[in-house]
Structure formats: structure tokens, C-alpha cells
Amino acid sequence: MAGGLAAALLLGALPAAAAPTAAPATGEGVAGSNSSLIMVLDASGSMAEDDGTGSTRMAAAQEALGTAVDALPEGHPTGLRLYGSESSSCTDTRLAQPVEAVDPEAIKEALGEVGPTGNTPTSLALEKAAEDLPEVPHGAIGRQTVLLISDGESNCEETPPCEVAAELVGNGVDVRIDTVGFQISDEGREELECIAEAGHGTYYDAPDGEALGRELERAALLSADGYRFEGEEISGGSSSDEAAVLEPGQYLDTLGPGETRWYAAELDDASAADFSVTAVPHPGVAVDSRDTLELQLTDSRDSPRRCGTERIRFGDDEGAMILTQAVSRIPSAEGTATCDEAGRYLLSVSRESAETSDRAHWPMELRFALEEPLEPGSRPAASTPDYGRVGADHPLPADEPEDITGGTGFNDATELDSGVWRDRLLPAQTRYYKVPVGWGQQLRYRVEFGNEPTLEGRPPASYVRTRGYSPTRQPIARGDFRTERPYRGEQLAVDMGTVPVSWTNRWESGAEVRPVRRGGDYYLAVSLGPGAVEIAQNAAIGVVIRVDVAGAELSGPEHQAPVLGEDGEAGTENDDDSVSAGDNADSAGAGWTGPVLAAAGGAAAVLLLTALAFALAGARARRRAPAGPGSPGEGGSGGNGGNGGGGLTRSDR
């Protein structure tokens, strides 16, 4: 693997200054993100000083900003504000380029006319920059970013910049302030760090021109590539009595530290119900390893019965990343379990944050999906709880990689099929991809990271991570795979895969099996830890993704469903649907096997499933405990419908 990985990454290797992350596939996706960027450049007299190379700090800043705007996606709304560029007045700030579809040449031209002159009215420049940003449309969520670049602290009599930043960003849902200190003093660094913390943003340190270009590119691209939300605006209730009513669909809300939001849904006694929540903090902001997002599903009796509880934690304090968790109500095979009844169900979403964590409200995307039961008399195929031959040692494609750009989230995830793909990742960034996986098929993939040039000195460890999600965004536990590793810029890989898709998997005990119960788009997310800013010499690092969808696709979830032909029509007869078309021959007979179900029909089959469910659940619990983050207290489930998995803890690395 080592040789193939190195070759795959070298095929796309570019010098740091010429390796911008590719733009999204269409301008429509950028326009639909409701995000924008205003860069605020300190052009005070100190920027005329030598930067240590015989040139000025201003010349280095002009070059670095030019690199950053060249890397931005086409059409991303971007502007430029200057301060201290024309006089020594403490009112000297001007909009050099309005916030509109990015025009790199116009911004470079505006930068070329700057002569470092005056003082440093940082507070006023921040206030004006916030006014430069367009308003986010009502009912939408977008990330507006102020990117402040300075080589010193404010020297005008004004409200301290840190206080101004806190007032401008408010609860932090729509606006963040990032700061970059260029060859800055200790006092100046302290001020910029304070502005970034108050502004729910990130401070980047740039001791030289090369570092300035790298950090500006990272900050600008994280702004442009923020999670693209979709959904209807909704306000969850502050108590169960005030729960907002959900219909199947997608919704947007926000969640502050220590808050709980309540939602309600009417469920029948036969359909599976899936509730997923994706919380999107500002990337890389301060968090505690124990900061938690918790979902709980109950019925609405006077003494509510718990149907499922799922939690996800950051698991480290490197910085915030996107969190996704889901909870489900899956009717039992016999129809007599605690939460099988029709009625009103309540979903609560809670956030627990340490006092030292960022206090911004998190935008949340909620998804509520219903899955109707099989047709009366249908006999579902066997459950498939084992990986068989498509496990950790399964060979993956070795073709030449094709360049792609992953999505910012579930809504714009880049579609992949079996093959080899190459992308780039920024520190604190997660890229999303989706792979169609049909009945009886398995998804298997590997994410490879090559040797990257690192900064001087022994770099600290960050991490690389991948997560798999079902079509309803349920986290799939890692099972037999290694989904996270420490990262120091050296060659390594993380792996993930699924068992074969089977309708009956919903009643299995393993958190790596239960979510793999319906055909559709399965999602893979790839993340690079925020701490990689102190490791990687290039703004973004290269990754290669090898994907295989194993097995022939079956025409449906029923026992002995025929294999689909190339035209999408049912064709070849399937004699053994307890495995994935021969790819999992080692697990033939596992789960609720087809030959047993074939002997029963209708109600008798359901009764037989019930008996087998209890027997097999006990046997499997004794044979193997669920692997990965489904452990109690992390992704554990209470009741009959929860999904383990997704807790980002060190034990899962």
C-alpha cells in the first residue's frame, strides 16, 4: 500500500503557493451557502517596516492576500477593507472592494495602491467591516466572516477591540471574527487572540510571509467552505409542553451552551422513525473534550418512557468540529415493546459545554424521516451482521486517482462510486461524500494520507478521522475498522466499511449493524484535526480515497429478491440472500437465514422473527460486544430504538 499511496498523492502534488483547494462544482452551491467574507487589513505605518527579507510587511501582506483570494471558490462574496492607509487620523478606514462575487484582480489592484501611513483604529475598522457584510436572508443560516490581519495592537482612544468584537457577533450564529497576527508583538498577539475568542473565531500566528500566505488561505477557505445548510427555520420549545411539531422533513434551529430544545412528532405503530441532528460550531474554536450533544426520544405519557438516548462528545480539546448524532424508534418484530405504540413522541436535543468552551450558539440541522413497514406478507431477507470477506483485508481499487472536491456537509456531499479519488483537506475541516449502496451490497473504503512537508521542529500530534453514516444520517460504529489515527504529517490510512445492507439488520445488537438497514446513499466524512495548523507546511493536505461497493445489488429487501440487471430491472435469481452475492460467503447462514424464513409466511414469519430475535440477540451479546463508540456513556442507547456510535472519544481512535 505504501508505494501506491505515495504515487497517488504525488500525481497531484503542487507547490504550497499553487495548491489551492478546488472550488465547488457549481457556483449555485456557493451562492446557496449564504456565507461571505470581508478581509480587514491593517495598513498603518508599522506595515512599512522590513519583514526580514529586505521587503516590507505590506508587500508580504499584499502577496499573501493575493494567494488567498486566488484560492477562493468562484463567485464567493468577498470584500476588502483597509485601515490606517491614508492618514494618521483615528477615523481612517475605507472599503477598498465591496463584498460581492470575488474578483481577485480587483482586490489585488486595490492592494497595490496601499501605502502604509497612519495609526491603528482597530475597533472602528471592525465596526465598519460588520456593516459591509450582507444580511443573511430571514429563515436561513449563513456564516459571515471578518478576517482581520494586523501587525500590532490598536493605538487609538476607542472602545477596546475585544469588547467591540463581542458586541458585533452576539450569539455567534451568523458572524465570526478570525484574526491573523503578522510578526506581531506579545501585546498585539494578546489583543488579536482576545478579538478572535470574543468573536467566536480563530487566531492564526504568522511569523513570516510564507506563514502569512498559508494562514490567510486557510482562514479564507474555511469561511468559503462552511457547512451549507438546508431546511425550514424552526424554534424548538424550551420545555416538553412547548415542543415544536415536526413533520417528515429537514429543519434549522440553534442551540446555546446548557440549552435543551424540544420537538414532537406523531408516529404510527409500524413505521421506523429516524431523527438526526447535525450541530455545526465554528471550526476550530475552543471546546472541552467532554462537551456533549445528547438526543433523547421518549413517549409523551405523564411518566415518559425512554425510547432511545444517544450522545456524542468531541473527545479532545483541539477545537470544535461538526457533530452528527441520531436516535430512532424501530418497532420491534413482535410489536409489543415499550415504544411500539402509535402516538406523540418527544425529541429533546441538549448541549453541555464547559465554562472554558466557546459560548456561541450552534446552528443545527434536524432531519426527521419515516420508513414504512414492508408490504403485508413480505418475508424480509436475513440479517447480515458480519463483514465476511469484505472486511479490513478486502482489496481496494488501485487505479489512478481522479481529482474531486468533497462537499461541506450532507446536503452537497460529492457522489462517488467504486474507484480512486483525490481531494485536499484544511485543518479543522470535514469533507463529505456519498456512495449509492443497494440491497445486499457493502460499502468499503480507505482514506490515505501521504507524507506532507511539516513545519520546523517536532510537530505535535493532531488526528485524521473518518465516519460512516446511513442514508438517514445515523452514525455507523467502526466495527472491525480503524477510523482514527494520530497525525504528524506522516503517511497513514484510516478505514471504514459496512456489513451488507439488509432490512432485518434493524433488530441486530451491534451498533455497526443496526443502521445498515436500507438501500440508498451512504455518507462518508473525512476530517483533519484543528491542531494540524501547527504541523502542515502547506495550507491544505492531500488525501486519496479508495472506494469499493461490493456485491451485486438485489431488487429489494425480500427473501430471495432477484439481482438487479444493468438496466435496473430484476434479473438473475438469487439463491442466498443472507450474504452479499458471494462476497460474504464466509458469513453464509449468519443472522435470520433465508431458508428458515422461507418456511413461514405472513404472521407466522413475524412470530418466528420474534423468537429468533431474542435467541440471536442473547447469543451475539455473549459472542461479541458491539465495537467502537457505542459504549455506555458515549453512544449507548436506552430503550428499543437507539443507535450506538458516533462518540468521538480517544477509545475509538
XYZ file of C-alpha atoms in Angstrom:
653
model
C 0.000 0.000 0.000
C 2.824 2.408 0.853
C 4.091 2.710 -2.714
C 0.610 3.130 -4.147
C -0.260 5.804 -1.623
C 2.862 7.831 -2.292
C 2.358 7.609 -6.051
C -1.311 8.557 -5.831
C -0.576 11.665 -3.810
C 2.451 12.689 -5.849
C 0.361 12.667 -9.006
C -1.450 15.673 -7.613
C 1.353 17.285 -5.631
C 1.706 21.026 -6.120
C 3.899 23.683 -4.545
C 2.306 25.248 -1.483
C 1.649 28.584 -3.162
C -0.017 26.939 -6.145
C -2.160 24.357 -4.403
C -5.485 25.998 -3.601
C -8.370 23.758 -2.675
C -10.582 23.331 -5.716
C -13.853 25.224 -5.927
C -17.201 23.511 -5.564
C -18.563 22.015 -8.742
C -21.100 24.766 -9.380
C -21.481 28.393 -8.499
C -25.020 27.619 -7.355
C -23.713 25.766 -4.333
C -21.589 28.757 -3.325
C -24.450 31.191 -3.783
C -26.744 28.955 -1.763
C -24.390 28.932 1.224
C -25.412 32.442 2.447
C -21.818 32.996 3.557
C -19.494 35.889 2.810
C -16.070 37.231 3.744
C -14.680 40.672 4.454
C -10.894 40.924 4.829
C -9.711 43.796 7.034
C -6.074 44.785 6.533
C -4.018 46.904 8.905
C -2.213 49.393 6.643
C -0.759 51.502 9.442
C 2.760 52.883 9.414
C 4.350 49.825 11.033
C 3.467 47.775 7.948
C 6.178 49.729 6.097
C 8.860 48.063 8.227
C 11.222 45.406 6.868
C 9.802 41.889 7.171
C 13.274 40.370 7.463
C 13.671 39.558 3.765
C 14.552 43.024 2.514
C 10.931 43.717 1.610
C 8.168 45.369 3.658
C 5.470 43.748 5.721
C 2.917 45.381 3.445
C 4.457 43.790 0.358
C 4.306 40.389 2.069
C 0.677 41.001 3.048
C -0.243 42.014 -0.496
C 1.257 38.822 -1.892
C -0.356 36.642 0.790
C -3.798 38.163 0.291
C -3.443 37.687 -3.453
C -2.768 33.979 -2.887
C -5.797 33.713 -0.591
C -8.280 35.324 -2.992
C -6.973 33.198 -5.889
C -7.831 30.095 -3.830
C -11.425 31.152 -3.097
C -14.290 29.432 -4.944
C -15.566 31.303 -7.956
C -18.413 33.613 -7.004
C -17.824 33.576 -3.247
C -18.851 37.013 -1.853
C -15.615 38.662 -0.732
C -14.574 42.229 0.063
C -11.604 44.204 1.370
C -11.476 46.959 3.990
C -8.334 48.922 4.897
C -7.494 50.969 7.950
C -4.616 53.322 8.663
C -3.880 53.531 4.938
C -4.327 57.230 4.168
C -3.702 59.416 7.223
C -2.837 59.426 10.905
C -6.477 60.063 11.803
C -8.185 57.553 14.070
C -11.154 57.645 11.687
C -9.108 56.399 8.745
C -10.771 53.282 7.362
C -12.256 52.690 3.918
C -13.939 49.950 1.916
C -11.483 49.214 -0.895
C -13.589 46.459 -2.506
C -17.275 45.802 -1.700
C -18.482 42.359 -0.651
C -19.576 40.805 -3.920
C -18.660 37.826 -6.108
C -14.938 37.520 -5.600
C -12.842 39.444 -8.117
C -9.210 38.551 -7.413
C -7.793 41.062 -9.869
C -9.827 43.938 -8.441
C -8.718 43.077 -4.902
C -5.076 42.817 -5.965
C -5.351 46.162 -7.730
C -6.796 47.754 -4.585
C -3.962 46.279 -2.526
C -1.383 47.619 -4.949
C -2.485 51.176 -4.244
C -1.964 50.941 -0.480
C 0.789 52.952 1.154
C 1.249 52.216 4.886
C 0.655 55.532 6.605
C -1.351 56.037 9.749
C -2.436 54.748 13.116
C -4.321 51.548 14.032
C -8.056 52.205 14.671
C -8.902 48.520 15.009
C -12.267 48.926 16.773
C -13.641 51.309 14.160
C -12.439 49.058 11.338
C -14.241 46.088 12.918
C -17.471 48.043 13.326
C -17.412 49.163 9.701
C -16.497 45.686 8.459
C -19.566 44.190 10.138
C -21.678 46.756 8.288
C -20.020 45.751 4.998
C -21.324 42.176 5.243
C -24.666 41.437 3.575
C -27.569 40.357 5.773
C -28.401 36.682 5.916
C -31.916 36.147 4.481
C -34.641 35.544 7.044
C -35.016 31.864 7.811
C -31.538 30.997 6.525
C -28.266 30.241 8.260
C -25.024 31.529 6.791
C -21.530 32.168 8.031
C -20.322 35.755 7.696
C -16.610 36.056 8.402
C -14.486 39.065 9.288
C -10.819 38.230 8.705
C -8.592 40.778 10.463
C -4.886 40.956 9.552
C -2.626 43.145 11.715
C 0.963 43.555 12.875
C 0.184 45.458 16.072
C -2.335 46.493 18.691
C -4.815 49.348 18.409
C -3.373 52.747 19.348
C -6.493 54.922 19.103
C -8.668 56.026 22.028
C -11.712 53.876 21.437
C -13.747 51.037 22.908
C -11.354 48.095 23.282
C -11.484 45.910 20.140
C -12.240 42.822 22.225
C -15.435 44.409 23.551
C -16.411 45.547 20.066
C -15.938 42.029 18.716
C -18.177 40.514 21.402
C -20.919 43.039 20.671
C -20.717 42.568 16.909
C -21.021 38.800 16.834
C -23.694 38.451 19.528
C -24.629 34.788 19.946
C -22.236 33.814 17.150
C -24.734 32.107 14.850
C -24.153 34.232 11.767
C -20.878 36.160 12.277
C -17.386 35.126 13.333
C -14.141 37.090 13.534
C -10.840 35.390 12.697
C -7.547 37.182 13.280
C -4.047 36.812 11.853
C -1.034 38.298 13.629
C 1.873 39.056 11.293
C 5.266 39.438 13.006
C 3.338 40.793 15.952
C 4.422 41.777 19.460
C 3.254 39.941 22.560
C 0.817 42.767 23.359
C -0.564 42.748 19.834
C -0.934 38.961 19.841
C -2.821 39.096 23.131
C -5.244 41.639 21.663
C -5.844 39.625 18.472
C -6.329 36.414 20.459
C -8.895 38.206 22.595
C -10.719 39.509 19.495
C -10.846 36.023 18.000
C -12.103 34.453 21.232
C -14.782 37.118 21.708
C -15.655 36.841 18.025
C -16.122 33.028 18.136
C -13.229 32.713 15.722
C -9.652 31.506 15.465
C -6.320 33.266 15.903
C -3.580 32.366 13.387
C 0.046 33.295 14.015
C 2.262 34.240 11.049
C 5.924 34.851 11.905
C 6.930 35.339 8.243
C 5.491 35.962 4.792
C 5.223 32.265 3.897
C 3.245 31.570 7.070
C 1.054 34.604 6.405
C 0.086 33.255 2.979
C -0.659 29.812 4.408
C -2.802 31.051 7.298
C -4.729 33.567 5.202
C -5.547 30.870 2.657
C -6.729 28.516 5.393
C -8.896 31.111 7.094
C -10.437 32.324 3.840
C -11.205 28.814 2.584
C -12.744 27.697 5.886
C -15.064 30.667 5.576
C -15.992 29.883 1.982
C -16.360 26.138 2.568
C -18.581 26.326 5.627
C -21.402 23.817 6.046
C -24.212 24.525 3.568
C -27.482 24.233 5.417
C -30.875 23.274 4.056
C -34.182 23.211 5.873
C -37.135 25.088 7.270
C -36.497 27.502 10.128
C -37.992 26.264 13.384
C -37.671 27.114 17.075
C -37.592 24.147 19.389
C -39.517 24.524 22.631
C -37.836 25.272 25.929
C -39.869 22.501 27.580
C -41.727 19.372 26.525
C -45.028 21.253 26.822
C -43.793 23.772 24.234
C -42.271 21.240 21.808
C -42.226 22.318 18.156
C -44.178 19.892 15.954
C -42.199 18.119 13.214
C -43.452 16.537 10.016
C -41.065 14.393 7.961
C -38.503 16.819 6.510
C -35.475 18.942 7.351
C -35.287 21.865 9.773
C -32.885 24.546 11.052
C -32.529 25.705 14.639
C -29.803 26.874 17.022
C -28.579 25.590 20.381
C -26.680 27.512 23.034
C -24.442 26.127 25.802
C -26.504 24.469 28.511
C -29.711 24.632 26.478
C -32.253 21.912 25.635
C -34.635 22.136 22.668
C -37.831 20.073 22.411
C -39.629 18.735 19.351
C -42.655 16.476 18.887
C -43.794 14.053 16.179
C -46.804 11.803 15.678
C -45.766 8.204 14.945
C -47.831 5.208 13.909
C -47.282 1.735 15.346
C -45.438 0.238 12.366
C -43.084 2.771 10.677
C -39.474 3.288 11.658
C -38.711 6.873 12.633
C -35.229 8.404 12.424
C -34.250 11.748 13.962
C -30.778 13.097 13.178
C -29.117 16.291 14.361
C -26.027 17.890 12.838
C -24.554 20.633 15.010
C -22.073 22.978 13.341
C -19.823 25.004 15.669
C -17.396 27.462 14.163
C -14.492 25.229 13.076
C -11.595 25.029 15.482
C -12.974 27.213 18.289
C -12.260 26.292 21.898
C -14.046 23.216 23.238
C -13.571 20.729 26.064
C -13.174 17.027 25.390
C -16.316 16.359 27.450
C -18.575 18.851 25.660
C -21.613 16.799 24.674
C -24.563 16.804 22.306
C -27.343 14.491 23.539
C -30.522 13.302 21.804
C -33.298 11.641 23.769
C -36.535 10.199 22.423
C -39.465 9.475 24.740
C -43.187 8.922 24.514
C -45.475 11.629 25.896
C -47.077 9.873 28.850
C -47.322 11.630 32.194
C -44.363 9.470 33.212
C -42.445 9.397 29.887
C -40.829 6.150 28.804
C -37.417 6.447 27.206
C -37.222 5.056 23.652
C -33.590 5.921 22.955
C -30.715 8.120 24.093
C -27.611 8.932 22.049
C -24.652 11.160 22.884
C -21.647 12.441 21.026
C -18.590 14.163 22.526
C -15.622 15.905 20.971
C -13.259 13.573 22.825
C -10.385 16.067 22.705
C -9.754 19.771 23.218
C -8.047 20.570 19.908
C -11.009 22.560 18.650
C -14.600 22.257 17.519
C -15.662 20.048 14.625
C -19.048 19.160 13.130
C -21.074 16.750 15.279
C -23.795 14.406 13.985
C -25.893 12.037 16.061
C -29.211 10.258 15.546
C -31.845 8.426 17.519
C -34.526 6.089 16.156
C -37.795 4.447 17.047
C -37.710 0.980 15.442
C -40.872 -1.058 16.068
C -39.986 -4.465 17.437
C -40.619 -7.630 15.437
C -43.404 -8.725 17.781
C -44.984 -5.252 18.111
C -45.230 -5.323 21.900
C -42.155 -3.365 23.042
C -42.265 -0.193 25.141
C -42.198 2.302 22.280
C -44.152 0.380 19.618
C -47.431 2.183 20.235
C -48.796 4.887 17.972
C -48.887 8.367 19.456
C -47.000 11.561 20.175
C -43.260 11.212 20.731
C -40.861 13.815 22.082
C -37.291 14.534 20.948
C -35.016 16.591 23.163
C -31.640 17.925 21.999
C -29.273 19.091 24.741
C -25.846 20.678 24.772
C -23.390 20.504 27.633
C -20.367 22.840 27.396
C -17.540 23.620 29.798
C -17.149 27.202 31.015
C -13.891 27.447 29.085
C -15.552 26.395 25.799
C -16.731 28.770 23.113
C -20.113 30.236 24.059
C -21.519 30.678 20.570
C -24.882 29.214 19.650
C -24.506 26.266 17.292
C -26.589 26.153 14.125
C -28.353 22.778 13.970
C -29.807 20.855 11.053
C -32.535 18.403 12.100
C -33.821 15.646 9.848
C -36.936 13.579 10.538
C -37.532 10.585 8.266
C -40.180 7.854 8.301
C -39.711 4.406 6.810
C -42.892 2.478 6.153
C -43.036 -1.244 7.017
C -42.781 -3.922 4.363
C -45.901 -4.940 2.483
C -48.126 -7.414 4.379
C -46.989 -10.976 3.743
C -43.463 -9.943 2.715
C -40.649 -12.047 4.076
C -37.534 -9.963 4.710
C -34.108 -11.284 3.852
C -31.789 -12.490 6.574
C -29.912 -10.039 8.730
C -26.235 -9.758 7.808
C -24.265 -8.911 10.964
C -20.795 -9.900 9.725
C -18.363 -8.362 7.224
C -17.401 -11.688 5.671
C -14.638 -11.331 3.073
C -15.331 -7.576 2.686
C -13.561 -6.732 5.912
C -10.346 -4.977 6.858
C -8.260 -7.077 4.421
C -10.559 -6.624 1.425
C -8.547 -5.394 -1.623
C -9.497 -1.925 -2.826
C -9.172 -0.290 -6.273
C -5.662 0.750 -7.310
C -6.481 2.983 -10.303
C -5.040 6.436 -10.952
C -6.874 8.918 -8.690
C -9.440 11.324 -10.099
C -9.449 14.839 -8.599
C -12.608 15.852 -6.770
C -13.772 18.320 -4.134
C -15.829 16.923 -1.287
C -18.978 18.584 -0.041
C -19.288 20.812 3.017
C -21.941 18.558 4.549
C -24.700 16.054 3.886
C -26.638 18.353 1.548
C -23.885 18.868 -1.018
C -21.902 15.669 -0.440
C -19.935 14.688 -3.557
C -21.178 11.443 -5.100
C -18.591 8.707 -5.567
C -18.727 5.169 -6.874
C -16.150 2.389 -6.854
C -12.786 3.904 -7.775
C -9.917 6.055 -6.522
C -10.351 9.746 -5.742
C -8.068 12.566 -4.593
C -9.017 15.626 -2.535
C -7.447 18.168 -0.161
C -8.262 18.932 3.477
C -7.713 22.004 5.639
C -7.080 21.791 9.389
C -10.436 21.799 11.256
C -12.259 20.802 8.066
C -14.564 17.872 7.320
C -15.324 16.860 3.725
C -18.414 14.815 2.852
C -19.009 12.216 0.145
C -21.894 9.873 -0.646
C -21.890 6.434 -2.243
C -25.041 4.651 -3.508
C -25.265 1.229 -1.820
C -28.124 -1.106 -2.695
C -29.811 -4.047 -1.008
C -27.300 -6.800 -0.284
C -24.277 -4.608 -1.051
C -21.413 -3.450 1.151
C -19.511 -0.182 1.232
C -15.769 -0.475 1.877
C -13.324 2.432 1.692
C -9.915 3.648 2.832
C -8.651 7.215 3.264
C -4.907 7.597 2.758
C -2.703 10.490 3.826
C 0.768 10.832 2.331
C 3.949 12.306 3.747
C 3.452 16.069 3.984
C 6.125 18.725 4.453
C 5.944 19.834 8.079
C 6.918 22.967 9.942
C 10.285 23.141 11.675
C 10.683 21.334 14.969
C 8.944 18.185 16.148
C 5.285 18.763 15.383
C 2.591 18.000 17.955
C 0.106 15.270 17.157
C -3.296 16.075 15.708
C -5.604 13.456 14.169
C -7.251 12.252 10.997
C -10.676 10.636 11.161
C -13.396 9.143 9.044
C -17.020 8.427 9.926
C -19.706 6.499 8.045
C -23.416 7.375 8.064
C -26.554 5.632 6.861
C -28.997 7.236 4.384
C -30.838 8.695 7.390
C -27.571 10.080 8.829
C -27.243 7.505 11.596
C -23.602 7.068 12.644
C -22.298 3.588 11.851
C -19.978 2.246 14.538
C -16.465 1.366 13.381
C -16.741 -2.381 13.963
C -13.571 -4.105 12.719
C -12.007 -0.936 11.314
C -9.549 1.741 12.470
C -11.331 5.047 11.819
C -8.982 7.484 13.562
C -5.225 7.853 13.942
C -2.784 10.400 15.377
C -1.398 12.651 12.645
C 2.061 14.245 12.432
C 2.334 14.714 8.688
C 3.450 11.136 8.082
C 1.946 8.535 5.775
C -1.029 6.677 7.253
C -4.543 5.468 6.435
C -7.928 5.108 8.134
C -10.552 2.563 7.068
C -14.271 2.049 7.239
C -16.861 -0.325 5.847
C -20.353 -1.682 6.319
C -21.947 -5.083 6.585
C -24.305 -5.960 3.683
C -27.488 -3.862 3.573
C -30.436 -5.849 4.936
C -33.843 -4.718 6.185
C -33.622 -7.106 9.147
C -30.353 -5.583 10.414
C -32.523 -3.133 12.398
C -33.020 -5.788 15.107
C -29.345 -6.709 15.466
C -27.415 -5.829 18.626
C -24.270 -4.379 17.040
C -24.067 -0.596 16.555
C -22.116 -1.304 13.353
C -25.047 -3.362 12.002
C -28.332 -1.738 13.066
C -28.078 1.412 10.901
C -27.286 -0.625 7.741
C -30.937 -1.444 7.108
C -31.947 0.356 3.932
C -30.535 0.954 0.481
C -29.589 4.460 -0.626
C -26.801 6.993 -0.305
C -24.331 6.130 2.429
C -22.177 9.039 3.581
C -18.508 9.131 4.451
C -16.988 12.082 6.253
C -13.233 12.737 6.388
C -11.772 15.132 8.967
C -8.405 16.709 9.742
C -7.929 17.914 13.306
C -7.599 21.653 14.078
C -4.153 21.017 15.575
C -2.787 20.336 12.094
C -2.285 24.107 11.721
C 0.902 23.572 13.740
C 2.028 20.636 11.611
C 1.387 21.049 7.890
C 3.558 23.373 5.836
C 1.014 23.559 3.012
C -2.338 25.263 3.519
C -4.192 22.022 2.730
C -3.029 18.409 2.708
C -3.742 15.763 0.084
C -5.867 12.669 0.665
C -6.650 9.663 -1.521
C -9.949 7.804 -1.062
C -10.299 4.247 -2.363
C -13.921 3.117 -2.620
C -15.469 -0.245 -3.387
C -19.144 -1.190 -3.434
C -19.023 -4.969 -3.156
C -21.659 -7.447 -4.214
C -24.483 -7.489 -6.737
C -27.420 -5.211 -5.929
C -30.655 -7.008 -5.109
C -34.018 -5.739 -6.312
C -35.482 -5.362 -2.841
C -35.341 -6.305 0.844
C -37.343 -9.514 0.465
C -36.048 -13.057 0.912
C -34.504 -14.338 -2.346
C -35.022 -10.991 -4.124
C -33.501 -11.244 -7.627
C -30.291 -9.463 -8.561
C -30.761 -6.224 -10.487
C -29.584 -6.195 -14.103
C -27.619 -3.383 -15.713
C -30.900 -1.857 -16.898
C -32.156 -1.642 -13.311
C -34.686 -4.431 -13.842
C -34.830 -7.597 -11.741
C -32.870 -10.320 -13.464
C -30.729 -13.119 -12.073
C -32.297 -15.340 -9.435
C -30.704 -15.039 -6.003
C -30.418 -18.357 -4.174
C -28.825 -17.000 -0.997
C -29.784 -13.545 0.170
C -28.240 -13.852 3.601
C -24.944 -12.684 2.111
C -23.834 -10.140 -0.452
C -23.851 -12.021 -3.743
C -20.934 -14.256 -2.840
C -18.671 -11.523 -1.482
C -19.554 -12.586 2.042
C -19.626 -16.342 1.635
C -17.813 -16.655 4.950
C -20.895 -15.359 6.751
C -23.463 -17.506 4.980
C -26.063 -18.629 7.448
C -25.445 -15.701 9.810
C -28.419 -13.720 11.032
C -32.035 -14.693 10.395
C -31.422 -17.014 7.480
C -33.463 -17.168 4.316
C -34.179 -20.929 4.372
C -35.781 -20.620 7.812
C -37.974 -17.682 6.784
C -38.889 -19.361 3.538
C -40.750 -21.956 5.537
C -43.068 -19.349 7.051
C -45.245 -16.561 5.753
C -47.285 -13.591 6.954
C -47.945 -13.528 10.706
C -46.108 -16.812 11.214
C -42.946 -15.298 9.778
C -43.220 -12.327 12.141
C -43.657 -14.631 15.144
C -40.664 -16.660 14.045
C -38.627 -13.486 13.634
C -39.539 -12.539 17.197
C -38.310 -15.800 18.655
C -35.148 -15.706 16.612
C -34.529 -12.097 17.558
C -34.425 -12.872 21.272
C -32.344 -16.014 20.814
C -29.800 -14.451 18.483
C -29.508 -11.216 20.434
C -28.515 -13.186 23.526
C -26.117 -15.389 21.604
C -24.405 -12.459 19.877
C -24.162 -10.468 23.072
C -22.233 -13.373 24.578
C -20.140 -13.907 21.418
C -19.046 -10.304 20.856
C -19.764 -6.914 22.345
C -20.555 -4.045 19.939
C -17.301 -2.419 18.846
C -16.453 1.245 18.736
C -18.183 4.243 20.256
C -21.426 2.506 21.208
C -20.024 2.023 24.689
C -22.117 3.075 27.686
C -21.972 6.799 28.336
C -20.802 7.689 24.827
C -23.113 6.395 22.153
C -25.118 3.968 24.264
C -28.823 3.566 23.771
C -31.695 3.242 26.170
C -34.971 1.709 25.091
C -35.735 -0.159 21.907
C -34.656 2.126 19.131
C -31.361 3.863 19.734
C -28.263 3.641 17.581
C -24.878 3.319 19.196
C -21.965 5.011 17.532
C -20.588 8.400 16.759
C -18.999 9.377 20.058
C -15.675 10.997 19.236
C -13.625 9.582 22.057
C -9.986 8.604 22.219
C -11.035 4.978 22.748
C -12.323 4.966 19.166
C -9.038 6.109 17.626
